PDB file of C-alpha atoms and ligand atoms in Angstrom:
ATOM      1  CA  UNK A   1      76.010  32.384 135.242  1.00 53.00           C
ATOM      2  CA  UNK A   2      75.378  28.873 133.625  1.00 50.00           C
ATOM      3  CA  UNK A   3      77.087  26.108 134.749  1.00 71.00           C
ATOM      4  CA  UNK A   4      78.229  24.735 131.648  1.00 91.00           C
ATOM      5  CA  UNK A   5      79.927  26.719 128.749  1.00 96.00           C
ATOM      6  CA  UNK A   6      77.388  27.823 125.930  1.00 97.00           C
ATOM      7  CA  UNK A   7      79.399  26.513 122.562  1.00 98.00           C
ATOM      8  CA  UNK A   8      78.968  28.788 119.462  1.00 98.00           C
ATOM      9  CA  UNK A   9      79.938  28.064 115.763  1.00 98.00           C
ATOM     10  CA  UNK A  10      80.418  30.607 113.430  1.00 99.00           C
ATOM     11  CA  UNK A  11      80.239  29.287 109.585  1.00 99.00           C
ATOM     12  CA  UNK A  12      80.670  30.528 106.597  1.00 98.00           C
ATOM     13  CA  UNK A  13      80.995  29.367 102.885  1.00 98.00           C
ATOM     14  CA  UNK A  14      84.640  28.873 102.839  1.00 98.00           C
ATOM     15  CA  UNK A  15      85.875  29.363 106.862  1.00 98.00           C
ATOM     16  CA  UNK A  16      88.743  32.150 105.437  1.00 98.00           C
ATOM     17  CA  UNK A  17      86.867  35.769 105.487  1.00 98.00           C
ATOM     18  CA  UNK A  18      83.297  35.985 107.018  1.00 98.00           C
ATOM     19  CA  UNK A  19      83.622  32.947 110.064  1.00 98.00           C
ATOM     20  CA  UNK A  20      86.765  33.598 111.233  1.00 98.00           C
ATOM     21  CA  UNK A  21      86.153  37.621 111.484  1.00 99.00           C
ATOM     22  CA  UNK A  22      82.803  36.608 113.737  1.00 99.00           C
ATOM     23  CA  UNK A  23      84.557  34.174 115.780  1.00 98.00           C
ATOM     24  CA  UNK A  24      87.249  36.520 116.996  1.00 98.00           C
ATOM     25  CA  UNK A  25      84.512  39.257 117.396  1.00 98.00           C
ATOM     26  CA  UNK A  26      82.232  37.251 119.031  1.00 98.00           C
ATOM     27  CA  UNK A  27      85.644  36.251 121.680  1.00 98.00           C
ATOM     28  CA  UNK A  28      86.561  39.664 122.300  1.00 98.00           C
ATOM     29  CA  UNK A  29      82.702  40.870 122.796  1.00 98.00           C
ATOM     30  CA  UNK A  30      82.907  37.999 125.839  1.00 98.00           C
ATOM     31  CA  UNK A  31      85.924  39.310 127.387  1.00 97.00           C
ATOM     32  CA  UNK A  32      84.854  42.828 126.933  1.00 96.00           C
ATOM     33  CA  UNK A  33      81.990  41.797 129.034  1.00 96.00           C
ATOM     34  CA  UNK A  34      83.636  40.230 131.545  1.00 96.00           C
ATOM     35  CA  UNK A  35      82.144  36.750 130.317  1.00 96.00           C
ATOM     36  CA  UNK A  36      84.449  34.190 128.873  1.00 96.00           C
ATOM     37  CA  UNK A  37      83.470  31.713 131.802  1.00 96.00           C
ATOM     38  CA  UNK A  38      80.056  31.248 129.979  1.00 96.00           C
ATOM     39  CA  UNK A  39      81.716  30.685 126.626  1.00 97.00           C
ATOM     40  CA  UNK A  40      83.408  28.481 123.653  1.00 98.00           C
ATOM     41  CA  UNK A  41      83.655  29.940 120.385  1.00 98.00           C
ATOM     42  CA  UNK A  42      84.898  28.466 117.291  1.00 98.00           C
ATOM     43  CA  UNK A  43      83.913  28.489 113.547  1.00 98.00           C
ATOM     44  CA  UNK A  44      83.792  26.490 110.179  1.00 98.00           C
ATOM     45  CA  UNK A  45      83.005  25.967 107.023  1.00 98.00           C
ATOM     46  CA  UNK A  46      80.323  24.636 104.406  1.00 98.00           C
ATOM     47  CA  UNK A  47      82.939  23.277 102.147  1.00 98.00           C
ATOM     48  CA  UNK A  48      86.195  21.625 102.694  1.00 97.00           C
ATOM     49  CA  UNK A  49      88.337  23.215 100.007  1.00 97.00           C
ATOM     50  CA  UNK A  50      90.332  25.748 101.984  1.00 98.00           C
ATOM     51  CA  UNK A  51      90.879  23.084 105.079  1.00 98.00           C
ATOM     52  CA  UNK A  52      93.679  23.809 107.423  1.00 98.00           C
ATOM     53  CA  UNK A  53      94.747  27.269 105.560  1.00 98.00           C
ATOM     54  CA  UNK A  54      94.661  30.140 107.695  1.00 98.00           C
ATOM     55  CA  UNK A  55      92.302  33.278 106.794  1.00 98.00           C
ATOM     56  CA  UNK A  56      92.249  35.042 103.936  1.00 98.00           C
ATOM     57  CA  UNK A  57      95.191  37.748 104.075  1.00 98.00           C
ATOM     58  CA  UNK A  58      92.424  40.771 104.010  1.00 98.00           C
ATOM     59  CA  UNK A  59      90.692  39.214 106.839  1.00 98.00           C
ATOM     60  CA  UNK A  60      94.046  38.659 108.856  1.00 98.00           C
ATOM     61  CA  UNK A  61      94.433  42.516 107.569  1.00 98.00           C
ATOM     62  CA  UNK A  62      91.390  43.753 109.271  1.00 98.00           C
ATOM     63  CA  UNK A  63      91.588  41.636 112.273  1.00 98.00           C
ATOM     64  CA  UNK A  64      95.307  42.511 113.250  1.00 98.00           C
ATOM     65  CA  UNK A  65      94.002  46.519 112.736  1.00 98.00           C
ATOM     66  CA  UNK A  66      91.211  46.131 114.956  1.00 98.00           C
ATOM     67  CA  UNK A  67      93.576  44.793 117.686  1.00 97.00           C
ATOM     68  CA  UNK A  68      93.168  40.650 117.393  1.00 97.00           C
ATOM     69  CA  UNK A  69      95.663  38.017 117.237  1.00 97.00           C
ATOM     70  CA  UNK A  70      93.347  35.274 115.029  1.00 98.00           C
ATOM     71  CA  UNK A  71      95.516  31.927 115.495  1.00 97.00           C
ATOM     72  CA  UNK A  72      92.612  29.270 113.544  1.00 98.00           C
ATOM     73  CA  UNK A  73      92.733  27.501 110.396  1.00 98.00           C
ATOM     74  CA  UNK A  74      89.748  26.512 108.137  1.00 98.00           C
ATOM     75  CA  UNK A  75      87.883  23.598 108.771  1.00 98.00           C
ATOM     76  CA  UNK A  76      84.566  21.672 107.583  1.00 98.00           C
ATOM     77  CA  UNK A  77      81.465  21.408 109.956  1.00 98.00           C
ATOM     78  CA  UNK A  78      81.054  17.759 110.912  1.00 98.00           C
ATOM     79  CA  UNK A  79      78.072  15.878 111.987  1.00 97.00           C
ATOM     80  CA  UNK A  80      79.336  15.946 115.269  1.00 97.00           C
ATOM     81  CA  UNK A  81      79.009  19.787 115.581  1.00 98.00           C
ATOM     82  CA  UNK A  82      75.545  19.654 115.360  1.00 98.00           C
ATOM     83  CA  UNK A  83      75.230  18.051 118.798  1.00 96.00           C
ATOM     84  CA  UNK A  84      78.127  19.569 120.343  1.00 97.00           C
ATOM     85  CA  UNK A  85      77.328  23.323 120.076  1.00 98.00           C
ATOM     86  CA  UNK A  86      74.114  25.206 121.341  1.00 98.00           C
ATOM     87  CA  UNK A  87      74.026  27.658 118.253  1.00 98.00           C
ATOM     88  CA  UNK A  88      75.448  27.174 115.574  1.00 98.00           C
ATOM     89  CA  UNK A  89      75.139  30.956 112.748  1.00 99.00           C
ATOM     90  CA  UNK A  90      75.432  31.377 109.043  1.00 99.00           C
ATOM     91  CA  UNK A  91      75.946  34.649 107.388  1.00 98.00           C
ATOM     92  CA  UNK A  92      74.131  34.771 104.574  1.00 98.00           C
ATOM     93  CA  UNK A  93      70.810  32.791 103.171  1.00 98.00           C
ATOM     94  CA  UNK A  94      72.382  29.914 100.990  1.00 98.00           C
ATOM     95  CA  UNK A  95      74.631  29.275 104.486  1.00 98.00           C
ATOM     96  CA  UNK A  96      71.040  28.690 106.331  1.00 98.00           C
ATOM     97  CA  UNK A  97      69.600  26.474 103.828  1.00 98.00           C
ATOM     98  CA  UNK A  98      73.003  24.318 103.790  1.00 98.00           C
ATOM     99  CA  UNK A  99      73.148  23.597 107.421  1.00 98.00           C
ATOM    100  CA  UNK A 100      69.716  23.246 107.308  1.00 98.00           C
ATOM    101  CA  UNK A 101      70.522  20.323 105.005  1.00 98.00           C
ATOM    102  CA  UNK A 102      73.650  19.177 106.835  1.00 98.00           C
ATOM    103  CA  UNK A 103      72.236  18.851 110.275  1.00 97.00           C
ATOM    104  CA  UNK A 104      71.137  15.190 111.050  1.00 97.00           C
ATOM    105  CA  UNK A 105      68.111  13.733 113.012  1.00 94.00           C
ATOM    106  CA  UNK A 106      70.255  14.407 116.182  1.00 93.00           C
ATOM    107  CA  UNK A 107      71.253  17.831 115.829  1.00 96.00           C
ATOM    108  CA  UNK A 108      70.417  19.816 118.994  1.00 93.00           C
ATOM    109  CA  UNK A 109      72.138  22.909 117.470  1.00 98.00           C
ATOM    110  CA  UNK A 110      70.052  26.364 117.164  1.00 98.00           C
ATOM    111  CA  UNK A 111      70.516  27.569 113.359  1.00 98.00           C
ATOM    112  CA  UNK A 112      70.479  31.106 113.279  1.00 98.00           C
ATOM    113  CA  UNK A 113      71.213  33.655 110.534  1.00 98.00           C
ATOM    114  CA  UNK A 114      73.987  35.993 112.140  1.00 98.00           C
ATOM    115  CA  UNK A 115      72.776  39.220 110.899  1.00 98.00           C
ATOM    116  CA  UNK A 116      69.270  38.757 112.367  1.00 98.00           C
ATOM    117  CA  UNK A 117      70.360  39.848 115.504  1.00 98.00           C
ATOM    118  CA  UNK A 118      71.096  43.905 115.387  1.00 98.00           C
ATOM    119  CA  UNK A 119      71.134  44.923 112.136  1.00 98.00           C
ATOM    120  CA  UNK A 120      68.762  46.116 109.967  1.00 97.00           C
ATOM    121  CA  UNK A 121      66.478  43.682 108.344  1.00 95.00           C
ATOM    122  CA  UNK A 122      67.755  45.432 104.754  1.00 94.00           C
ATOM    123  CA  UNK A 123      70.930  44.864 105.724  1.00 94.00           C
ATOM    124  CA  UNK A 124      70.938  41.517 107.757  1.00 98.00           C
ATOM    125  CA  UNK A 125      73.136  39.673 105.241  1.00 98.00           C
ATOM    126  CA  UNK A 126      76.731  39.378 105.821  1.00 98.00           C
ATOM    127  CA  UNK A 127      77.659  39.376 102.324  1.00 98.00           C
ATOM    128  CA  UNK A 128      80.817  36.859 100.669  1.00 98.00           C
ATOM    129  CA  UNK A 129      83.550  39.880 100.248  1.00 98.00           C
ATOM    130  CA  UNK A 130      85.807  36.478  98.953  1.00 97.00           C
ATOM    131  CA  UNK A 131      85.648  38.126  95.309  1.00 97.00           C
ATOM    132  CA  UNK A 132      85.298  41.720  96.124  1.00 96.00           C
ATOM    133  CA  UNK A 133      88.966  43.574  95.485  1.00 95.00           C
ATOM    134  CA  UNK A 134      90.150  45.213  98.346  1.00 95.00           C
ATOM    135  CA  UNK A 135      89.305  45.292 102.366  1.00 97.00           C
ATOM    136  CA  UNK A 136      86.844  47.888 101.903  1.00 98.00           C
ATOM    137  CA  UNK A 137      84.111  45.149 102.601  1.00 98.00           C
ATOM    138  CA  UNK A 138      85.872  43.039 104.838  1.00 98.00           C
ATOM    139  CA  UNK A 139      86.075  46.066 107.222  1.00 98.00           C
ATOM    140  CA  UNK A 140      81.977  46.226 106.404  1.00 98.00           C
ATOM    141  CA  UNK A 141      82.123  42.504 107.714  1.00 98.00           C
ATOM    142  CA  UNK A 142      83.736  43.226 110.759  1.00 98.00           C
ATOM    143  CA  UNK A 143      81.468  45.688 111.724  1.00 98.00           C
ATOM    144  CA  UNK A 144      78.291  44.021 111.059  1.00 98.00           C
ATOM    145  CA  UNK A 145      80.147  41.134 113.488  1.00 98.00           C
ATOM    146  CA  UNK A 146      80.493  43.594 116.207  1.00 98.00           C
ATOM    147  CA  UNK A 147      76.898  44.911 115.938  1.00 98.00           C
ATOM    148  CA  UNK A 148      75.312  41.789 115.757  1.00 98.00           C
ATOM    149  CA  UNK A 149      77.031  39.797 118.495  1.00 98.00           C
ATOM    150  CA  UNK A 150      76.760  42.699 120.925  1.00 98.00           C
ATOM    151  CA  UNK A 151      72.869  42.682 120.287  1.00 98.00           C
ATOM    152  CA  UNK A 152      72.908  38.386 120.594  1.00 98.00           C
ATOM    153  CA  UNK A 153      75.030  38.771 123.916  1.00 98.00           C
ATOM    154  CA  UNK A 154      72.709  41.587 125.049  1.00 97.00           C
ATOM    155  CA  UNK A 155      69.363  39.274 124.218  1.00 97.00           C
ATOM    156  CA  UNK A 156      70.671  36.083 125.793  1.00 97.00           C
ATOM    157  CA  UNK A 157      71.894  37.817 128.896  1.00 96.00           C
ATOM    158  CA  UNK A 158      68.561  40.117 129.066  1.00 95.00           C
ATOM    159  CA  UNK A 159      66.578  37.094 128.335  1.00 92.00           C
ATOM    160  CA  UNK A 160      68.701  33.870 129.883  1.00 74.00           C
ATOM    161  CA  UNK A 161      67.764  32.031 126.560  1.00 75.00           C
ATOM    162  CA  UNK A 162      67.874  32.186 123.081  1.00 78.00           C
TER     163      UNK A 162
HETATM  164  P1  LIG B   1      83.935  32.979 103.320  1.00 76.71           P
HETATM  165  O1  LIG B   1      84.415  33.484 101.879  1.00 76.71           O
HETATM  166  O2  LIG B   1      82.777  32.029 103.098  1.00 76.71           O
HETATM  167  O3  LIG B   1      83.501  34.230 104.005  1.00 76.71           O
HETATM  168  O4  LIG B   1      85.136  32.310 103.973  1.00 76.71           O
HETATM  169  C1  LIG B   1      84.708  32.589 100.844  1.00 76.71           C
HETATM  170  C2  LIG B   1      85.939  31.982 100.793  1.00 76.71           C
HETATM  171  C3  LIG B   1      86.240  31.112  99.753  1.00 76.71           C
HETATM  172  C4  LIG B   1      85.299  30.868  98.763  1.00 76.71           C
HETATM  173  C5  LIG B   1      84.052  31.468  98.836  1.00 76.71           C
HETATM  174  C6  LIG B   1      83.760  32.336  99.877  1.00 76.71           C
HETATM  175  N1  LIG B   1      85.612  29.994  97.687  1.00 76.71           N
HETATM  176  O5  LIG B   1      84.775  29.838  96.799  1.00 76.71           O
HETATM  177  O6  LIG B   1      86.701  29.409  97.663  1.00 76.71           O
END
């Protein structure tokens, strides 16, 4: 397709549930499509506290069950990952209005809210399950991952830009 790799963040509050989940979804929705010469996937977080530890244990739960081998650690958005990847998604609201603060003068990163693309607009937050008990919701998570980058593959590749 492209000549150059499209870059996508994924970003979350804390880079240990929600981001991680969407960054291996959004992986194995390329190489179900036969597509992972058009892209680089990665994903971070708002704040720095859980830097360098590796995903929750219900999100490592949900991923291993749905058939993915997650191998990142948490880490904190930097300035320089506003110019370095083409869209950069939040989850929820308060993520939006946070990189909306972060991003500097230079920034030539699309912000978009994840859940905008394929899911219901009731239902187009991809809520914090950090202080839910159990993996009931991180499952939910996952699923709302799969729907929505399915439906953002399917629009850039119907469209050729987002
Ligand atoms: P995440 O979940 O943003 O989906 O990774 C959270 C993880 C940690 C915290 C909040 C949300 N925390 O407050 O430490």
């Amino acid at each position: 397709m492209t000549t150059e790799k499209k870059k996508v963040l994924m970003v979350c509050l804390g880079n240990i549930c929600r981001s991680p989940i969407a960054e291996a979804v959004f992986q194995s929705s390329v190489e179900k499509m036969g597509k992972t010469n058009d892209w680089v996937v990665d994903s971070a977080a708002i704040i720095g506290y859980h830097t360098g530890n590796r995903p929750d244990e219900r999100a490592l739960n949900v991923l291993r069950r749905r058939g993915h081998d997650y191998k990142g650690r948490a880490r904190p958005i930097s300035d320089n990952d506003f110019k370095t990847f083409d869209y950069i998604f939040g989850m929820d609201k308060e993520n939006m209005s946070d990189l909306n603060e972060m991003k500097p003068e230079s920034s030539k990163s699309k912000l978009l809210m994840l859940g905008n693309y394929g899911l219901p607009k009731h239902e187009n937050i991809i809520e914090d399950p950090y202080y839910l008990v159990g993996e009931a919701a991180f499952e939910k998570v996952y699923d709302q991952c799969e729907i929505a980058c399915t439906e953002f593959l399917k629009q850039f590749y119907d469209t050729k830009s987002i």
